[in-house]
Amino acid sequence: MSEGMFEEEDFTPRQVDWRLWRRILGHLKPHPRAVITMTGCGAILAGVEVCLPLVTARIIDAASGLDGRERASEIPGWGMLYGVMLAIFALLVLLFIRAAGTLATGVAFDLRNGCFRRLQALPFGFFDVRSTGWLVARVTSDVTKVTGLLPWLLLDVFWGTSMLVGILIAMFSVEPGLGLAVSIIVPPLALSTWWFKRRMLLSSRRMRRANSRLTAAYNETIAGVRTTRMLAREEDAAAEFHEISGEMRSWSVRNALQSAVYLPIVMSLGSIGVGLALWAGGVRVQESTGLTLGTLIAFMQYAMLFSQPIQELAQRFVDLQNAQAAAERVQELLDEAPAIRDSEEVLAAIERQAATPVEGRAPDGGDPEIDTVRFDGVGHWYVEGERVLEDVSFELRPGTTLALVGHTGSGKTTIAGLLARWYEPTEGRILVDGVEYRERGLDWWQSRFGVVQQVPHLFTGTIRDNVRYGRLDATDDEVRQVLQRVHALDFVERLEAPDGGDLDFQVGEGGERLSIGQRQLISLARAFLADPPIFIMDEATSSVDAETEASIQDAVESILADRISVVIAHRLSTIRRADQILLLDRGRVVERGSHEELMAIDGRYRRLYLDQFVDEEERRLLS
Amino acid sequence: MSDHHDSKPTPSRSRIFRGMWSLMEGDRLRYGLALASLLAAAGMLYLVPLVPQAVIDVVLGGEPEKASGLSWQVVDLLGGRERVADALWLPLLLITAIATVAGVFTYGRQRWSAIASQNTARRIRDRLQDRIQRLDMRSYDRLDRGDLLQRCTSDVDTTQVFLSTQVVEVGRAIVMLAVAIPIMFVIDWRMATAAVWLLPLITGFSFFYFKKVRALFKDKDEAEGRLTAAVNDNLVGIRVVRAFNRQDHEIERFRPRNDDHRRLDARLYTVFSTFWSLSDLLCFMQQASVVLVGAWLLADGRILVGEFYFFFAAVGMYLWPVRMAGRIVAEFGKATVAIDRIEEILELPVETEVESEPERIPDDGSISFRGIGFAHTPDQPVLDGIDLEIADGETVAIVGPSGCGKSTLVQLLLRFYEPDTGHVEIGGVDIRTLDRHDLRTRVATVLQQPFLFSRTIRENILLADPGADHASIEIAAGEACIHDSIQRFDSGYETMVGERGLTLSGGQRQRIAIAQALLQKPSILVLDDALSAVDTGTERSILEAIRSRRGRHTTVVIAHRLSTLREADRIVVMSGGRIEASGTHAELRDRPGLYRRLWDIQSSLEADDDRPLRRGEEASS
């Protein structure tokens, strides 16, 4: 389990947030048939269960003939009815579980699609403060938790209330006095259920918290094996662990003890109900008020029937509270509005262009060609008050390369992110041919970029899938051509695996079956295939071997020749060749110029360059 | 209950039972008490419907003379027929009393089984934790961490549920039946037969159904895995998705996986719907056979209404536990696999202790590696005949290409591994005769990727010497050049780090670990590439601080940078598991070899430019 700023699960109990649950129930709308089946089954089931004791009573009376008449001939009739009711019961079970399946899986499907769609639209700022594991859990386990509950909530609310009301109606219409006697057990039953379920809810939460501490402790034990031994603190660690496992033990035991008290109480109350029915009913039988033994037995059954619906209703209530945090997170994700999106004006322009296309215009109605991109006094912060970029200005033109140089955290990546409009500047402007880039279509602008990242990510799938990610309709020939250009075709053609080699080679999760250098080449090929007018490259220093690097250098150069390119540069070769170099320090441009100019100043750039030189050489020597 | 789970071989049954038995140690009495309470509670529970039976047949019914002896006994217990007829609240009292006693036994059963099983679970957890931290390192290296964590968490949970719930539930079903059957046959054999004849079918159906559909659960779990992987793949690569503006494509790709998962999940519901409805139908048939046979016997006058009631109530008491038992038994396989997986870890070898009384660790911090040979696998030697003497108080730097065996050498010094040939001495004493704790307390080591625990920075540093005061912590942090950075954190030394805390950079982690090592006041300090993420300026300050403590400890530094190596008294160049050269900076600089080539890089710059190179001085920000 990964933990981070958003990770800690909230274990404190809260009130049931009915407004939230109403919205969650709203997701049932597309499945009206299943909802009707669920609720209908619940009600009919309750009806059958309430009527069964009465039918049994008729059978007993007919068989015993105690009311003085010979009614044995009625047995087959009542028996038949009894059998039919049981068959209906089984059929209803079949129906409602299937409907529950339709509901649970259907709503889960919709919610997952919704969440996934939303995640594709949210800006990077959203992802920066949330770990991937946390987000994955929203789409997977949280959705399961919420949707797994919904059908049973529906069923039990209808079944449980119908049962309670049904039993009361049946008892009071048959024999009000006896009904009253038996229903005395309902208030204590409901009260104790409410009291215990609440306590069990709390202790089960503490149990889960203890459990997550336990998992974290194991994680530490496993990952820190060497450190623990180096510090020779195995015994202290074992003692600390013993505390944590003890906490888990005590809360689990407490939870079990609560249920150990609760269940006997419920059973005893049921038995007392039977005794009450026997007493009040027996008196009536003795007084020959017409109450038959069969009916008496029916009331004794009713006494035992009360506890189940009360327990189920309480359990659903507990489930609601348990799933509330998950429901909140899922609903929040669905409600999260993308902070970066097209303005009304831009949307209108896109619509106009779509309705009446003007020849030679971009989809947003603007100029499709890009001649200059200008940063004009751009500043940025991710968290208010913590400025990461300040007053950065530069101009980009096709055929020129801008190199960004500086230490980690100096703002290089932020500049790239702003350029691609993954973030928007909090100060200053970014102008595309003189037009503020927020006045152009987001989709159009972002489709102008090719981005090659430092840690290249490949998707699970084949080499072909990954290269074609740059252009989905590329043919195998085109894929091979572009691989050839980045000098990757040789190694790709040598790839072999039982599940397919060459272009069919499965790269594994994140590309794990390839070396990082190979992944970089594939991601470069992918970007080249897309053929965009603007390139952003975030270089890595050491992942491609020197030979390959030299040969792809030419390819990169020929590709960048007539494009705008911004390189977050680490390699000296790249830095030297750039037309313009910005040296950044804590979000400010501290030196700018060409390599020769900057070396001549004998400032920070020179020192940084020489450091990098020594570093690269040492690395090469010791690899 | 042996069970073929996936591709794993069937775990040995005797091993599992032996393992279980030893894990139950200390709580066996509680398990026994739980079993006894279970029996008592079951017995008492059947007494409850006996009371209405007696009252109906003896007092309320028209044929008291036909009532069974059992019924008469109950009524006599309450004071005879007349007395009960006058005071029908007496049976209520009796029922309440029986129910209360049954309740107390039920409570006892749950209490003892909960405490015993939770104690067992805790014992397993503690043993696993302790075993893991004492594992022989070769065994540890072979383990898959994710799998190990799973064994510690979900496998223990499975075992605990097995002991506290599953065994008890099956036991309850058996006991309920075992108590009910004799009573029922005593009352009327025909009714008794009608009340049990379908039970084998009901249990068997649950058992075989769940055995059969288990593959479907696996399919669904796999689909869930694929779904998770798909979301994860997309989110990890979200920058690539955006870079290529492929959001719609991703949504299209996600849909079939989502749909696949839905289909398999829905299939499980269908499977369940069939199971529950059929199994309900079987149970109802069992109930109906009681009602119909009862009605027939009743009409014939061969049983009484009260007896009819008893059978009806009794069936309702054991029917559902018996049905569940079939399903639980079908899932026992899971528990045996889990127990086996736990046993596997508990049986792995641990680091061996010194057999005889360990030697006292010498104050002298000199180190001798004598003819060391080491291999992880026989055909790939990592170290091949290493002889190296390091004097007390000396600073030795080791350099060499990656994979040359530098780190392994250090790990041998700590006795994480034992050399295949040769031995290591500290202060002239073979380290195999030393207590491991003593050894590791005297040799402080900082790894390239140090591990910090989930606690505050102060607590992490303190782990090296729990008794140290804050001033010495700050001194150590100062020497490790991390004090100022710590002061800049909002909570300073109280900042939480590790998995649940602030994410630190590699360099910050390395420096905190160095502070920790310095606080340990070791006689030997080992830095295993522990300055790799620290910039050169800071590196120099740290090395100077360590140097100024010289005389207090021997220092071994594994490094990549010339700037680090130069600080040492002696430099050892390793290659392919052997020592290639050894000497001072001046000696090695003048000899051809790796060190000379490193030196050439630097000197080429200086030749290129006569301005002095002051490397990375402001880089420490």
Short mmCIF file of N, CA and C in Angstrom, two decimals, chain A residues 618-619 621-623, chain B residues 397-407 529 557-561 565 571-576 578 580 594-595 598:
data_model
loop_
_atom_site.label_atom_id
_atom_site.label_comp_id
_atom_site.label_asym_id
_atom_site.label_seq_id
_atom_site.Cartn_x
_atom_site.Cartn_y
_atom_site.Cartn_z
N GLU A 618 33.56 10.27 -16.19
CA GLU A 618 33.75 9.31 -15.11
C GLU A 618 32.74 8.17 -15.23
N ARG A 619 31.54 8.56 -15.52
CA ARG A 619 30.49 7.56 -15.69
C ARG A 619 30.82 6.57 -16.80
N LEU A 621 33.68 5.85 -17.93
CA LEU A 621 34.83 5.03 -17.57
C LEU A 621 34.44 3.90 -16.61
N LEU A 622 33.49 4.16 -15.74
CA LEU A 622 33.18 3.19 -14.68
C LEU A 622 31.95 2.34 -14.97
N SER A 623 31.35 2.55 -16.13
CA SER A 623 30.12 1.77 -16.37
C SER A 623 30.47 0.35 -16.79
N ALA B 397 39.74 4.27 -0.12
CA ALA B 397 38.69 4.43 -1.12
C ALA B 397 38.77 3.26 -2.09
N ILE B 398 37.61 2.72 -2.44
CA ILE B 398 37.58 1.62 -3.41
C ILE B 398 36.86 2.11 -4.66
N VAL B 399 37.46 1.87 -5.80
CA VAL B 399 36.84 2.29 -7.06
C VAL B 399 36.89 1.13 -8.03
N GLY B 400 35.96 1.13 -8.95
CA GLY B 400 35.96 0.07 -9.95
C GLY B 400 34.66 0.11 -10.73
N PRO B 401 34.65 -0.50 -11.91
CA PRO B 401 33.43 -0.49 -12.71
C PRO B 401 32.28 -1.19 -11.97
N SER B 402 31.04 -0.87 -12.34
CA SER B 402 29.91 -1.48 -11.64
C SER B 402 29.97 -2.99 -11.85
N GLY B 403 29.64 -3.73 -10.80
CA GLY B 403 29.67 -5.18 -10.88
C GLY B 403 31.03 -5.78 -10.59
N CYS B 404 31.99 -4.98 -10.08
CA CYS B 404 33.32 -5.52 -9.84
C CYS B 404 33.43 -6.17 -8.48
N GLY B 405 32.37 -6.07 -7.64
CA GLY B 405 32.38 -6.76 -6.36
C GLY B 405 32.63 -5.87 -5.15
N LYS B 406 32.68 -4.53 -5.36
CA LYS B 406 32.96 -3.61 -4.25
C LYS B 406 31.95 -3.77 -3.12
N SER B 407 30.66 -3.68 -3.52
CA SER B 407 29.61 -3.71 -2.49
C SER B 407 29.57 -5.05 -1.77
N ASP B 529 29.15 3.93 -1.72
CA ASP B 529 28.65 4.84 -2.74
C ASP B 529 27.59 5.77 -2.16
N VAL B 557 35.54 3.96 1.83
CA VAL B 557 34.62 4.70 0.97
C VAL B 557 34.60 4.07 -0.41
N ILE B 558 33.42 3.68 -0.84
CA ILE B 558 33.28 3.22 -2.23
C ILE B 558 32.80 4.42 -3.02
N ALA B 559 33.47 4.77 -4.09
CA ALA B 559 33.10 6.00 -4.79
C ALA B 559 33.33 5.90 -6.27
N HIS B 560 32.71 6.82 -6.98
CA HIS B 560 32.84 6.89 -8.43
C HIS B 560 33.62 8.09 -8.87
N ARG B 561 33.69 9.07 -7.97
CA ARG B 561 34.26 10.33 -8.43
C ARG B 561 35.71 10.48 -7.98
N LEU B 565 37.74 10.11 -4.32
CA LEU B 565 38.85 9.19 -4.18
C LEU B 565 40.11 9.90 -3.69
N ILE B 571 44.03 4.27 -2.23
CA ILE B 571 42.96 3.97 -3.19
C ILE B 571 43.15 2.54 -3.68
N VAL B 572 42.04 1.81 -3.67
CA VAL B 572 42.09 0.44 -4.16
C VAL B 572 41.25 0.37 -5.43
N VAL B 573 41.83 -0.11 -6.50
CA VAL B 573 41.10 -0.22 -7.76
C VAL B 573 40.71 -1.69 -7.94
N MET B 574 39.43 -1.93 -8.10
CA MET B 574 38.95 -3.31 -8.28
C MET B 574 38.42 -3.51 -9.67
N SER B 575 38.52 -4.73 -10.14
CA SER B 575 37.96 -5.05 -11.45
C SER B 575 37.72 -6.55 -11.51
N GLY B 576 36.56 -6.94 -11.96
CA GLY B 576 36.24 -8.35 -12.13
C GLY B 576 36.49 -9.20 -10.90
N ARG B 578 38.62 -8.80 -8.53
CA ARG B 578 39.99 -8.82 -8.04
C ARG B 578 40.48 -7.40 -7.77
N GLU B 580 42.98 -4.70 -8.64
CA GLU B 580 43.84 -4.46 -9.80
C GLU B 580 45.05 -3.64 -9.39
N LEU B 594 43.01 2.28 -14.59
CA LEU B 594 41.73 2.95 -14.46
C LEU B 594 41.88 4.29 -13.76
N TYR B 595 42.65 4.29 -12.67
CA TYR B 595 42.76 5.52 -11.90
C TYR B 595 43.43 6.60 -12.72
N LEU B 598 40.94 8.15 -14.99
CA LEU B 598 40.07 9.07 -14.28
C LEU B 598 40.79 10.41 -14.08
#
